PDB file of C-alpha atoms in Angstrom:
ATOM      1  CA  UNK A  26       0.000   0.000   0.000  1.00  0.00           C
ATOM      2  CA  UNK A  27       1.454   3.347  -1.045  1.00  0.00           C
ATOM      3  CA  UNK A  28       1.266   6.422   1.160  1.00  0.00           C
ATOM      4  CA  UNK A  29       0.960  10.145   0.499  1.00  0.00           C
ATOM      5  CA  UNK A  30       1.180  13.200   2.735  1.00  0.00           C
ATOM      6  CA  UNK A  31      -2.239  14.560   3.709  1.00  0.00           C
ATOM      7  CA  UNK A  32      -1.602  18.256   3.136  1.00  0.00           C
ATOM      8  CA  UNK A  33      -0.173  20.644   5.701  1.00  0.00           C
ATOM      9  CA  UNK A  34      -1.073  18.481   8.706  1.00  0.00           C
ATOM     10  CA  UNK A  35       1.550  15.997   7.558  1.00  0.00           C
ATOM     11  CA  UNK A  36      -0.228  12.708   8.212  1.00  0.00           C
ATOM     12  CA  UNK A  37       1.226   9.949   6.044  1.00  0.00           C
ATOM     13  CA  UNK A  38      -1.906   8.194   4.836  1.00  0.00           C
ATOM     14  CA  UNK A  39      -2.585   5.183   2.673  1.00  0.00           C
ATOM     15  CA  UNK A  40      -3.731   6.190  -0.797  1.00  0.00           C
ATOM     16  CA  UNK A  41      -6.843   4.109  -0.138  1.00  0.00           C
ATOM     17  CA  UNK A  42      -9.192   5.088   2.702  1.00  0.00           C
ATOM     18  CA  UNK A  43     -12.050   2.911   3.923  1.00  0.00           C
ATOM     19  CA  UNK A  44     -15.145   5.080   4.074  1.00  0.00           C
ATOM     20  CA  UNK A  45     -18.117   4.619   6.356  1.00  0.00           C
ATOM     21  CA  UNK A  46     -20.898   4.572   3.761  1.00  0.00           C
ATOM     22  CA  UNK A  47     -20.642   0.873   3.002  1.00  0.00           C
ATOM     23  CA  UNK A  48     -20.037  -0.334   6.541  1.00  0.00           C
ATOM     24  CA  UNK A  49     -22.762   2.083   7.645  1.00  0.00           C
ATOM     25  CA  UNK A  50     -25.084   0.135   5.335  1.00  0.00           C
ATOM     26  CA  UNK A  51     -25.844   3.136   3.125  1.00  0.00           C
ATOM     27  CA  UNK A  52     -24.726   1.490  -0.128  1.00  0.00           C
ATOM     28  CA  UNK A  53     -26.838  -1.636  -0.121  1.00  0.00           C
ATOM     29  CA  UNK A  54     -27.405  -4.676   2.125  1.00  0.00           C
ATOM     30  CA  UNK A  55     -24.665  -6.230   4.216  1.00  0.00           C
ATOM     31  CA  UNK A  56     -24.244  -7.554   7.773  1.00  0.00           C
ATOM     32  CA  UNK A  57     -22.486  -6.464  10.940  1.00  0.00           C
ATOM     33  CA  UNK A  58     -20.186  -9.470  10.688  1.00  0.00           C
ATOM     34  CA  UNK A  59     -19.238  -8.670   7.095  1.00  0.00           C
ATOM     35  CA  UNK A  60     -18.671  -4.996   7.902  1.00  0.00           C
ATOM     36  CA  UNK A  61     -16.417  -5.802  10.860  1.00  0.00           C
ATOM     37  CA  UNK A  62     -14.550  -8.242   8.623  1.00  0.00           C
ATOM     38  CA  UNK A  63     -14.181  -5.517   6.001  1.00  0.00           C
ATOM     39  CA  UNK A  64     -12.628  -3.130   8.530  1.00  0.00           C
ATOM     40  CA  UNK A  65     -10.153  -5.796   9.633  1.00  0.00           C
ATOM     41  CA  UNK A  66      -9.325  -6.719   6.029  1.00  0.00           C
ATOM     42  CA  UNK A  67      -8.754  -3.069   5.138  1.00  0.00           C
ATOM     43  CA  UNK A  68      -6.265  -2.585   7.957  1.00  0.00           C
ATOM     44  CA  UNK A  69      -4.566  -5.878   7.074  1.00  0.00           C
ATOM     45  CA  UNK A  70      -4.172  -4.646   3.484  1.00  0.00           C
ATOM     46  CA  UNK A  71      -2.362  -1.512   4.660  1.00  0.00           C
ATOM     47  CA  UNK A  72      -5.233   0.993   4.888  1.00  0.00           C
ATOM     48  CA  UNK A  73      -4.405   3.359   7.751  1.00  0.00           C
ATOM     49  CA  UNK A  74      -7.296   5.848   7.512  1.00  0.00           C
ATOM     50  CA  UNK A  75     -11.009   5.303   8.129  1.00  0.00           C
ATOM     51  CA  UNK A  76     -13.487   8.021   7.136  1.00  0.00           C
ATOM     52  CA  UNK A  77     -16.724   7.800   9.114  1.00  0.00           C
ATOM     53  CA  UNK A  78     -19.739   9.933   9.979  1.00  0.00           C
ATOM     54  CA  UNK A  79     -22.732   9.848  12.333  1.00  0.00           C
ATOM     55  CA  UNK A  80     -24.940  10.164   9.237  1.00  0.00           C
ATOM     56  CA  UNK A  81     -23.778   6.812   7.892  1.00  0.00           C
ATOM     57  CA  UNK A  82     -26.455   4.468   9.165  1.00  0.00           C
ATOM     58  CA  UNK A  83     -27.323   6.723  12.133  1.00  0.00           C
ATOM     59  CA  UNK A  84     -23.951   6.045  13.743  1.00  0.00           C
ATOM     60  CA  UNK A  85     -23.637   2.509  12.394  1.00  0.00           C
ATOM     61  CA  UNK A  86     -20.260   3.030  10.710  1.00  0.00           C
ATOM     62  CA  UNK A  87     -18.768   4.324  13.961  1.00  0.00           C
ATOM     63  CA  UNK A  88     -20.302   1.458  15.948  1.00  0.00           C
ATOM     64  CA  UNK A  89     -18.830  -1.083  13.502  1.00  0.00           C
ATOM     65  CA  UNK A  90     -15.361   0.415  13.843  1.00  0.00           C
ATOM     66  CA  UNK A  91     -15.772   0.525  17.618  1.00  0.00           C
ATOM     67  CA  UNK A  92     -16.509  -3.191  17.619  1.00  0.00           C
ATOM     68  CA  UNK A  93     -13.575  -3.987  15.332  1.00  0.00           C
ATOM     69  CA  UNK A  94     -11.109  -1.686  17.103  1.00  0.00           C
ATOM     70  CA  UNK A  95      -9.885  -3.983  19.928  1.00  0.00           C
ATOM     71  CA  UNK A  96      -8.910  -6.673  17.402  1.00  0.00           C
ATOM     72  CA  UNK A  97      -6.999  -4.410  15.013  1.00  0.00           C
ATOM     73  CA  UNK A  98      -3.265  -5.155  15.227  1.00  0.00           C
ATOM     74  CA  UNK A  99      -2.423  -1.604  14.115  1.00  0.00           C
ATOM     75  CA  UNK A 100      -4.659   1.345  14.846  1.00  0.00           C
ATOM     76  CA  UNK A 101      -5.624   3.461  11.808  1.00  0.00           C
ATOM     77  CA  UNK A 102      -6.246   7.185  11.801  1.00  0.00           C
ATOM     78  CA  UNK A 103      -9.899   8.042  12.400  1.00  0.00           C
ATOM     79  CA  UNK A 104     -11.794  10.767  10.573  1.00  0.00           C
ATOM     80  CA  UNK A 105     -15.411  11.502  11.381  1.00  0.00           C
ATOM     81  CA  UNK A 106     -17.857  14.346  10.866  1.00  0.00           C
ATOM     82  CA  UNK A 107     -20.517  16.617  12.274  1.00  0.00           C
ATOM     83  CA  UNK A 108     -23.817  17.185  10.472  1.00  0.00           C
ATOM     84  CA  UNK A 109     -25.830  20.038  11.938  1.00  0.00           C
ATOM     85  CA  UNK A 110     -29.533  19.253  11.711  1.00  0.00           C
ATOM     86  CA  UNK A 111     -32.070  22.048  11.000  1.00  0.00           C
ATOM     87  CA  UNK A 112     -33.350  22.087  14.578  1.00  0.00           C
ATOM     88  CA  UNK A 113     -29.783  22.541  15.866  1.00  0.00           C
ATOM     89  CA  UNK A 114     -29.019  25.742  13.961  1.00  0.00           C
ATOM     90  CA  UNK A 115     -29.963  27.834  17.007  1.00  0.00           C
ATOM     91  CA  UNK A 116     -27.115  26.261  18.975  1.00  0.00           C
ATOM     92  CA  UNK A 117     -24.229  25.630  16.599  1.00  0.00           C
ATOM     93  CA  UNK A 118     -21.503  25.178  19.250  1.00  0.00           C
ATOM     94  CA  UNK A 119     -23.714  22.737  21.144  1.00  0.00           C
ATOM     95  CA  UNK A 120     -24.465  20.783  17.986  1.00  0.00           C
ATOM     96  CA  UNK A 121     -20.757  20.414  17.223  1.00  0.00           C
ATOM     97  CA  UNK A 122     -19.905  19.372  20.768  1.00  0.00           C
ATOM     98  CA  UNK A 123     -22.741  16.853  21.042  1.00  0.00           C
ATOM     99  CA  UNK A 124     -21.908  15.316  17.702  1.00  0.00           C
ATOM    100  CA  UNK A 125     -18.290  14.674  18.614  1.00  0.00           C
ATOM    101  CA  UNK A 126     -19.238  13.293  22.020  1.00  0.00           C
ATOM    102  CA  UNK A 127     -21.633  10.860  20.356  1.00  0.00           C
ATOM    103  CA  UNK A 128     -18.988   9.778  17.859  1.00  0.00           C
ATOM    104  CA  UNK A 129     -16.398   9.178  20.555  1.00  0.00           C
ATOM    105  CA  UNK A 130     -18.879   7.109  22.547  1.00  0.00           C
ATOM    106  CA  UNK A 131     -19.755   4.910  19.570  1.00  0.00           C
ATOM    107  CA  UNK A 132     -16.099   4.487  18.653  1.00  0.00           C
ATOM    108  CA  UNK A 133     -14.992   3.858  22.221  1.00  0.00           C
ATOM    109  CA  UNK A 134     -12.227   6.458  21.821  1.00  0.00           C
ATOM    110  CA  UNK A 135     -11.224   9.705  23.498  1.00  0.00           C
ATOM    111  CA  UNK A 136      -9.812  11.426  20.400  1.00  0.00           C
ATOM    112  CA  UNK A 137     -10.237  11.540  16.625  1.00  0.00           C
ATOM    113  CA  UNK A 138      -7.605  12.562  14.139  1.00  0.00           C
ATOM    114  CA  UNK A 139      -9.755  14.527  11.664  1.00  0.00           C
ATOM    115  CA  UNK A 140     -13.096  16.177  12.452  1.00  0.00           C
ATOM    116  CA  UNK A 141     -15.043  17.350   9.405  1.00  0.00           C
ATOM    117  CA  UNK A 142     -18.132  19.402   8.612  1.00  0.00           C
ATOM    118  CA  UNK A 143     -20.590  17.265   6.655  1.00  0.00           C
ATOM    119  CA  UNK A 144     -23.262  19.834   5.679  1.00  0.00           C
ATOM    120  CA  UNK A 145     -23.422  21.524   2.318  1.00  0.00           C
ATOM    121  CA  UNK A 146     -22.990  25.303   2.422  1.00  0.00           C
ATOM    122  CA  UNK A 147     -24.847  28.135   0.671  1.00  0.00           C
ATOM    123  CA  UNK A 148     -24.062  31.870   0.643  1.00  0.00           C
ATOM    124  CA  UNK A 149     -27.450  32.924   2.062  1.00  0.00           C
ATOM    125  CA  UNK A 150     -30.440  31.212   3.712  1.00  0.00           C
ATOM    126  CA  UNK A 151     -30.366  27.647   2.359  1.00  0.00           C
ATOM    127  CA  UNK A 152     -32.726  26.467  -0.341  1.00  0.00           C
ATOM    128  CA  UNK A 153     -32.580  22.981   1.198  1.00  0.00           C
ATOM    129  CA  UNK A 154     -33.338  22.448   4.909  1.00  0.00           C
ATOM    130  CA  UNK A 155     -30.173  20.538   5.808  1.00  0.00           C
ATOM    131  CA  UNK A 156     -27.706  23.096   4.491  1.00  0.00           C
ATOM    132  CA  UNK A 157     -25.981  25.901   6.376  1.00  0.00           C
ATOM    133  CA  UNK A 158     -25.118  29.465   5.439  1.00  0.00           C
ATOM    134  CA  UNK A 159     -21.522  30.511   4.985  1.00  0.00           C
ATOM    135  CA  UNK A 160     -21.885  32.857   7.964  1.00  0.00           C
ATOM    136  CA  UNK A 161     -23.053  29.994  10.177  1.00  0.00           C
ATOM    137  CA  UNK A 162     -19.846  28.156   9.332  1.00  0.00           C
ATOM    138  CA  UNK A 163     -17.100  30.811   9.337  1.00  0.00           C
ATOM    139  CA  UNK A 164     -18.762  33.616  11.294  1.00  0.00           C
ATOM    140  CA  UNK A 165     -18.084  34.438  14.935  1.00  0.00           C
ATOM    141  CA  UNK A 166     -19.627  31.787  17.179  1.00  0.00           C
ATOM    142  CA  UNK A 167     -20.226  29.530  14.204  1.00  0.00           C
ATOM    143  CA  UNK A 168     -19.438  25.920  13.423  1.00  0.00           C
ATOM    144  CA  UNK A 169     -15.796  26.491  12.610  1.00  0.00           C
ATOM    145  CA  UNK A 170     -15.171  28.409  15.838  1.00  0.00           C
ATOM    146  CA  UNK A 171     -16.598  25.450  17.768  1.00  0.00           C
ATOM    147  CA  UNK A 172     -14.511  22.968  15.787  1.00  0.00           C
ATOM    148  CA  UNK A 173     -11.399  25.070  16.358  1.00  0.00           C
ATOM    149  CA  UNK A 174     -11.978  24.979  20.122  1.00  0.00           C
ATOM    150  CA  UNK A 175     -12.015  21.177  19.968  1.00  0.00           C
ATOM    151  CA  UNK A 176      -8.770  21.254  18.030  1.00  0.00           C
ATOM    152  CA  UNK A 177      -7.223  23.644  20.537  1.00  0.00           C
ATOM    153  CA  UNK A 178      -8.236  21.287  23.346  1.00  0.00           C
ATOM    154  CA  UNK A 179      -6.512  18.359  21.532  1.00  0.00           C
ATOM    155  CA  UNK A 180      -9.693  16.290  21.329  1.00  0.00           C
ATOM    156  CA  UNK A 181      -9.236  16.411  17.555  1.00  0.00           C
ATOM    157  CA  UNK A 182      -6.025  16.948  15.641  1.00  0.00           C
ATOM    158  CA  UNK A 183      -7.189  18.384  12.335  1.00  0.00           C
ATOM    159  CA  UNK A 184     -10.275  19.983  10.783  1.00  0.00           C
ATOM    160  CA  UNK A 185     -11.879  19.311   7.426  1.00  0.00           C
ATOM    161  CA  UNK A 186     -15.032  19.744   5.386  1.00  0.00           C
ATOM    162  CA  UNK A 187     -16.965  18.053   2.610  1.00  0.00           C
ATOM    163  CA  UNK A 188     -16.800  20.086  -0.600  1.00  0.00           C
ATOM    164  CA  UNK A 189     -20.043  18.997  -2.236  1.00  0.00           C
ATOM    165  CA  UNK A 190     -22.177  20.980  -4.721  1.00  0.00           C
ATOM    166  CA  UNK A 191     -21.205  24.670  -4.364  1.00  0.00           C
ATOM    167  CA  UNK A 192     -17.689  25.214  -5.637  1.00  0.00           C
ATOM    168  CA  UNK A 193     -17.979  28.922  -4.837  1.00  0.00           C
ATOM    169  CA  UNK A 194     -18.459  27.922  -1.208  1.00  0.00           C
ATOM    170  CA  UNK A 195     -15.541  25.489  -1.403  1.00  0.00           C
ATOM    171  CA  UNK A 196     -13.374  28.412  -2.470  1.00  0.00           C
ATOM    172  CA  UNK A 197     -14.550  30.463   0.510  1.00  0.00           C
ATOM    173  CA  UNK A 198     -13.833  27.698   3.012  1.00  0.00           C
ATOM    174  CA  UNK A 199     -10.420  26.968   1.518  1.00  0.00           C
ATOM    175  CA  UNK A 200      -9.571  30.682   1.686  1.00  0.00           C
ATOM    176  CA  UNK A 201     -10.563  30.856   5.377  1.00  0.00           C
ATOM    177  CA  UNK A 202      -7.345  29.034   6.226  1.00  0.00           C
ATOM    178  CA  UNK A 203      -8.506  27.099   9.277  1.00  0.00           C
ATOM    179  CA  UNK A 204      -9.349  23.843   7.532  1.00  0.00           C
ATOM    180  CA  UNK A 205      -6.695  21.179   7.045  1.00  0.00           C
ATOM    181  CA  UNK A 206      -8.526  18.802   4.674  1.00  0.00           C
ATOM    182  CA  UNK A 207     -11.335  18.769   2.144  1.00  0.00           C
ATOM    183  CA  UNK A 208     -13.364  15.988   0.566  1.00  0.00           C
ATOM    184  CA  UNK A 209     -13.873  16.504  -3.172  1.00  0.00           C
ATOM    185  CA  UNK A 210     -15.827  14.459  -5.690  1.00  0.00           C
ATOM    186  CA  UNK A 211     -13.337  12.798  -8.025  1.00  0.00           C
ATOM    187  CA  UNK A 212     -15.120  10.486 -10.412  1.00  0.00           C
ATOM    188  CA  UNK A 213     -15.058  10.048 -14.173  1.00  0.00           C
ATOM    189  CA  UNK A 214     -18.625  11.351 -14.538  1.00  0.00           C
ATOM    190  CA  UNK A 215     -17.897  14.595 -12.641  1.00  0.00           C
ATOM    191  CA  UNK A 216     -21.104  13.736 -10.815  1.00  0.00           C
ATOM    192  CA  UNK A 217     -22.291  14.290  -7.277  1.00  0.00           C
ATOM    193  CA  UNK A 218     -25.333  12.090  -7.855  1.00  0.00           C
ATOM    194  CA  UNK A 219     -28.255  12.848  -5.571  1.00  0.00           C
ATOM    195  CA  UNK A 220     -26.065  15.324  -3.646  1.00  0.00           C
ATOM    196  CA  UNK A 221     -25.966  17.707  -6.603  1.00  0.00           C
ATOM    197  CA  UNK A 222     -28.327  16.857  -9.450  1.00  0.00           C
ATOM    198  CA  UNK A 223     -27.306  17.429 -13.047  1.00  0.00           C
ATOM    199  CA  UNK A 224     -28.594  20.677 -14.472  1.00  0.00           C
ATOM    200  CA  UNK A 225     -28.470  22.542 -11.146  1.00  0.00           C
ATOM    201  CA  UNK A 226     -25.132  24.175 -11.935  1.00  0.00           C
ATOM    202  CA  UNK A 227     -22.557  24.486 -14.703  1.00  0.00           C
ATOM    203  CA  UNK A 228     -20.006  21.755 -15.260  1.00  0.00           C
ATOM    204  CA  UNK A 229     -18.118  21.292 -12.016  1.00  0.00           C
ATOM    205  CA  UNK A 230     -14.411  20.947 -12.672  1.00  0.00           C
ATOM    206  CA  UNK A 231     -13.222  18.698  -9.867  1.00  0.00           C
ATOM    207  CA  UNK A 232      -9.675  18.765 -11.238  1.00  0.00           C
ATOM    208  CA  UNK A 233      -9.634  22.535 -10.723  1.00  0.00           C
ATOM    209  CA  UNK A 234     -10.963  22.144  -7.168  1.00  0.00           C
ATOM    210  CA  UNK A 235      -8.273  19.587  -6.311  1.00  0.00           C
ATOM    211  CA  UNK A 236      -5.628  21.960  -7.643  1.00  0.00           C
ATOM    212  CA  UNK A 237      -7.069  24.833  -5.585  1.00  0.00           C
ATOM    213  CA  UNK A 238      -7.035  22.797  -2.378  1.00  0.00           C
ATOM    214  CA  UNK A 239      -3.545  21.459  -2.997  1.00  0.00           C
ATOM    215  CA  UNK A 240      -2.182  24.958  -3.603  1.00  0.00           C
ATOM    216  CA  UNK A 241      -3.692  26.071  -0.293  1.00  0.00           C
ATOM    217  CA  UNK A 242      -2.011  23.164   1.512  1.00  0.00           C
ATOM    218  CA  UNK A 243      -5.147  21.153   2.239  1.00  0.00           C
ATOM    219  CA  UNK A 244      -5.082  17.385   2.164  1.00  0.00           C
ATOM    220  CA  UNK A 245      -7.579  16.068  -0.392  1.00  0.00           C
ATOM    221  CA  UNK A 246      -9.858  13.086   0.117  1.00  0.00           C
ATOM    222  CA  UNK A 247     -11.109  11.910  -3.280  1.00  0.00           C
ATOM    223  CA  UNK A 248     -14.711  10.829  -2.681  1.00  0.00           C
ATOM    224  CA  UNK A 249     -17.434   9.098  -4.672  1.00  0.00           C
ATOM    225  CA  UNK A 250     -14.967   7.453  -7.084  1.00  0.00           C
ATOM    226  CA  UNK A 251     -17.716   5.051  -8.161  1.00  0.00           C
ATOM    227  CA  UNK A 252     -20.287   7.871  -8.480  1.00  0.00           C
ATOM    228  CA  UNK A 253     -22.527   6.319  -5.814  1.00  0.00           C
ATOM    229  CA  UNK A 254     -22.607   3.021  -7.718  1.00  0.00           C
ATOM    230  CA  UNK A 255     -22.989   4.411 -11.239  1.00  0.00           C
ATOM    231  CA  UNK A 256     -19.491   3.261 -12.208  1.00  0.00           C
ATOM    232  CA  UNK A 257     -20.099  -0.403 -11.451  1.00  0.00           C
ATOM    233  CA  UNK A 258     -21.487  -3.423 -13.284  1.00  0.00           C
ATOM    234  CA  UNK A 259     -24.902  -2.987 -11.671  1.00  0.00           C
ATOM    235  CA  UNK A 260     -26.572  -0.677  -9.149  1.00  0.00           C
ATOM    236  CA  UNK A 261     -26.793  -2.618  -5.894  1.00  0.00           C
ATOM    237  CA  UNK A 262     -29.930  -1.017  -4.424  1.00  0.00           C
ATOM    238  CA  UNK A 263     -33.432  -0.164  -5.521  1.00  0.00           C
ATOM    239  CA  UNK A 264     -33.740   3.349  -6.984  1.00  0.00           C
ATOM    240  CA  UNK A 265     -36.464   5.056  -9.026  1.00  0.00           C
ATOM    241  CA  UNK A 266     -35.884   5.362 -12.765  1.00  0.00           C
ATOM    242  CA  UNK A 267     -35.462   9.151 -12.586  1.00  0.00           C
ATOM    243  CA  UNK A 268     -32.840   9.009  -9.802  1.00  0.00           C
ATOM    244  CA  UNK A 269     -29.558  10.777 -10.684  1.00  0.00           C
ATOM    245  CA  UNK A 270     -27.566   7.614  -9.965  1.00  0.00           C
ATOM    246  CA  UNK A 271     -29.704   5.645 -12.421  1.00  0.00           C
ATOM    247  CA  UNK A 272     -29.178   8.317 -15.075  1.00  0.00           C
ATOM    248  CA  UNK A 273     -25.441   8.353 -14.378  1.00  0.00           C
ATOM    249  CA  UNK A 274     -25.310   4.570 -14.643  1.00  0.00           C
ATOM    250  CA  UNK A 275     -26.905   4.718 -18.102  1.00  0.00           C
ATOM    251  CA  UNK A 276     -24.416   7.396 -19.157  1.00  0.00           C
ATOM    252  CA  UNK A 277     -21.509   5.245 -18.024  1.00  0.00           C
ATOM    253  CA  UNK A 278     -22.845   2.186 -19.811  1.00  0.00           C
ATOM    254  CA  UNK A 279     -23.192   4.199 -23.008  1.00  0.00           C
ATOM    255  CA  UNK A 280     -19.797   5.898 -23.066  1.00  0.00           C
ATOM    256  CA  UNK A 281     -17.274   4.143 -20.820  1.00  0.00           C
ATOM    257  CA  UNK A 282     -17.165   0.576 -22.089  1.00  0.00           C
ATOM    258  CA  UNK A 283     -13.749   1.277 -23.587  1.00  0.00           C
ATOM    259  CA  UNK A 284     -12.221   1.430 -20.102  1.00  0.00           C
ATOM    260  CA  UNK A 285     -12.648  -2.284 -19.504  1.00  0.00           C
ATOM    261  CA  UNK A 286     -11.372  -3.072 -23.004  1.00  0.00           C
ATOM    262  CA  UNK A 287      -8.370  -0.738 -22.957  1.00  0.00           C
ATOM    263  CA  UNK A 288      -7.238  -1.473 -19.409  1.00  0.00           C
ATOM    264  CA  UNK A 289      -8.311  -5.136 -19.100  1.00  0.00           C
ATOM    265  CA  UNK A 290      -9.971  -4.401 -15.758  1.00  0.00           C
ATOM    266  CA  UNK A 291     -13.525  -3.923 -14.539  1.00  0.00           C
ATOM    267  CA  UNK A 292     -15.183  -0.505 -14.650  1.00  0.00           C
ATOM    268  CA  UNK A 293     -14.994  -0.068 -10.840  1.00  0.00           C
ATOM    269  CA  UNK A 294     -11.244  -0.765 -10.866  1.00  0.00           C
ATOM    270  CA  UNK A 295     -10.770   1.702 -13.724  1.00  0.00           C
ATOM    271  CA  UNK A 296     -12.874   4.266 -11.839  1.00  0.00           C
ATOM    272  CA  UNK A 297     -10.749   3.935  -8.729  1.00  0.00           C
ATOM    273  CA  UNK A 298      -7.544   4.128 -10.775  1.00  0.00           C
ATOM    274  CA  UNK A 299      -8.837   7.343 -12.348  1.00  0.00           C
ATOM    275  CA  UNK A 300      -9.322   8.997  -8.939  1.00  0.00           C
ATOM    276  CA  UNK A 301      -5.913   7.767  -7.770  1.00  0.00           C
ATOM    277  CA  UNK A 302      -4.337   9.227 -10.926  1.00  0.00           C
ATOM    278  CA  UNK A 303      -5.462  12.815 -10.314  1.00  0.00           C
ATOM    279  CA  UNK A 304      -2.558  15.035  -9.196  1.00  0.00           C
ATOM    280  CA  UNK A 305      -3.163  16.516  -5.752  1.00  0.00           C
ATOM    281  CA  UNK A 306      -5.424  13.762  -4.420  1.00  0.00           C
ATOM    282  CA  UNK A 307      -3.939  12.478  -1.155  1.00  0.00           C
ATOM    283  CA  UNK A 308      -6.199   9.480  -0.647  1.00  0.00           C
ATOM    284  CA  UNK A 309      -9.307   8.024  -2.287  1.00  0.00           C
ATOM    285  CA  UNK A 310     -12.246   6.835  -0.212  1.00  0.00           C
ATOM    286  CA  UNK A 311     -13.907   3.544  -1.020  1.00  0.00           C
ATOM    287  CA  UNK A 312     -17.349   2.946   0.445  1.00  0.00           C
ATOM    288  CA  UNK A 313     -16.875  -0.832   0.347  1.00  0.00           C
ATOM    289  CA  UNK A 314     -19.598  -2.674   2.244  1.00  0.00           C
ATOM    290  CA  UNK A 315     -17.938  -6.093   2.070  1.00  0.00           C
ATOM    291  CA  UNK A 316     -14.559  -7.737   1.604  1.00  0.00           C
ATOM    292  CA  UNK A 317     -15.187  -8.424  -2.079  1.00  0.00           C
ATOM    293  CA  UNK A 318     -15.680  -4.732  -2.864  1.00  0.00           C
ATOM    294  CA  UNK A 319     -12.673  -3.859  -0.737  1.00  0.00           C
ATOM    295  CA  UNK A 320     -10.547  -6.363  -2.678  1.00  0.00           C
ATOM    296  CA  UNK A 321     -11.564  -4.645  -5.919  1.00  0.00           C
ATOM    297  CA  UNK A 322     -10.436  -1.287  -4.560  1.00  0.00           C
ATOM    298  CA  UNK A 323      -7.125  -2.759  -3.386  1.00  0.00           C
ATOM    299  CA  UNK A 324      -6.678  -4.281  -6.855  1.00  0.00           C
ATOM    300  CA  UNK A 325      -7.005  -0.793  -8.322  1.00  0.00           C
ATOM    301  CA  UNK A 326      -4.239   0.457  -6.035  1.00  0.00           C
ATOM    302  CA  UNK A 327      -2.048  -2.440  -7.101  1.00  0.00           C
ATOM    303  CA  UNK A 328      -2.729  -1.754 -10.803  1.00  0.00           C
ATOM    304  CA  UNK A 329      -1.553   1.837 -10.429  1.00  0.00           C
ATOM    305  CA  UNK A 330      -2.504   4.994 -12.362  1.00  0.00           C
ATOM    306  CA  UNK A 331      -4.357   4.884 -15.653  1.00  0.00           C
ATOM    307  CA  UNK A 332      -2.228   5.425 -18.787  1.00  0.00           C
ATOM    308  CA  UNK A 333      -1.944   9.096 -19.864  1.00  0.00           C
ATOM    309  CA  UNK A 334      -3.753   8.375 -23.142  1.00  0.00           C
ATOM    310  CA  UNK A 335      -6.713   6.934 -21.225  1.00  0.00           C
ATOM    311  CA  UNK A 336      -6.804   9.930 -18.882  1.00  0.00           C
ATOM    312  CA  UNK A 337      -6.846  12.255 -21.890  1.00  0.00           C
ATOM    313  CA  UNK A 338      -9.684  10.319 -23.517  1.00  0.00           C
ATOM    314  CA  UNK A 339     -11.668  10.590 -20.279  1.00  0.00           C
ATOM    315  CA  UNK A 340     -10.971  14.341 -20.100  1.00  0.00           C
ATOM    316  CA  UNK A 341     -12.300  14.766 -23.635  1.00  0.00           C
ATOM    317  CA  UNK A 342     -15.485  12.891 -22.751  1.00  0.00           C
ATOM    318  CA  UNK A 343     -15.911  14.995 -19.612  1.00  0.00           C
ATOM    319  CA  UNK A 344     -15.788  18.173 -21.682  1.00  0.00           C
ATOM    320  CA  UNK A 345     -18.439  16.832 -24.005  1.00  0.00           C
ATOM    321  CA  UNK A 346     -20.890  14.033 -23.265  1.00  0.00           C
ATOM    322  CA  UNK A 347     -20.146  13.420 -19.567  1.00  0.00           C
ATOM    323  CA  UNK A 348     -20.248  16.995 -18.272  1.00  0.00           C
ATOM    324  CA  UNK A 349     -23.330  17.822 -16.157  1.00  0.00           C
ATOM    325  CA  UNK A 350     -25.894  19.594 -18.288  1.00  0.00           C
TER     326      UNK A 350
END
């Protein structure tokens, strides 16, 4: 397992991170036993960073890691998140504090290495109920002030955020200077799936966002490499026909068959290799829900970056047929 430096905080992290979506049972059916086995297999393969969140299965991903933790021969770095619910907006510091306390209890730990904001951000009063305003995040007495206090008290080591949907807001949070990491969508389809539906905004250049974060010294988590299941052989959960993931899946089936032919690997392996090939990405998160999916992600790491000609062909498709419209 290769390692890269996670931005200015200097953590040496495996280029593959095990995310909490799969083991939190967000990405299709699995079992506690299989999820615990997946955590153990990830650590055995050299993964030294787990990216969790209370929102993944209502704390399930953290509970799974807490159960696996005593049996892990080496202890990975732990990243988790805070998601401020609409009813908590009147008490932002309290929401941040309670969220971390709940995470620590589920994990059975007294400290986490990276504490991240999970909400999407808008410049003014949100158009969706679970988003926050920029002022609520970076303003005096806001979320970031509360997170910084936890960092100052050594309960967490580093601070991060999820850079979904509004790239103008990503720029603002990067410019603030207090964040150490950012999670950025890095998939072939340039798609945020149900988190940011096609047509809501112009083409989102994730390569540009990675470059911006890297220049500012932030460590970059590449997230959604499989586009929420669109870049796989089959969607593993029931979704309505009009769902963004279903539309993305059809787009991939129509235009990306050459990846399996040219690289002699499956589409998911090619998708992971793409994310790993992007300059500036420190680590790529796999939401594997079982050991088989984890093995596929590890195989992508072993196979290495995609050939330059393949990356250029993908870039051409992104500028044309794959770009959000």
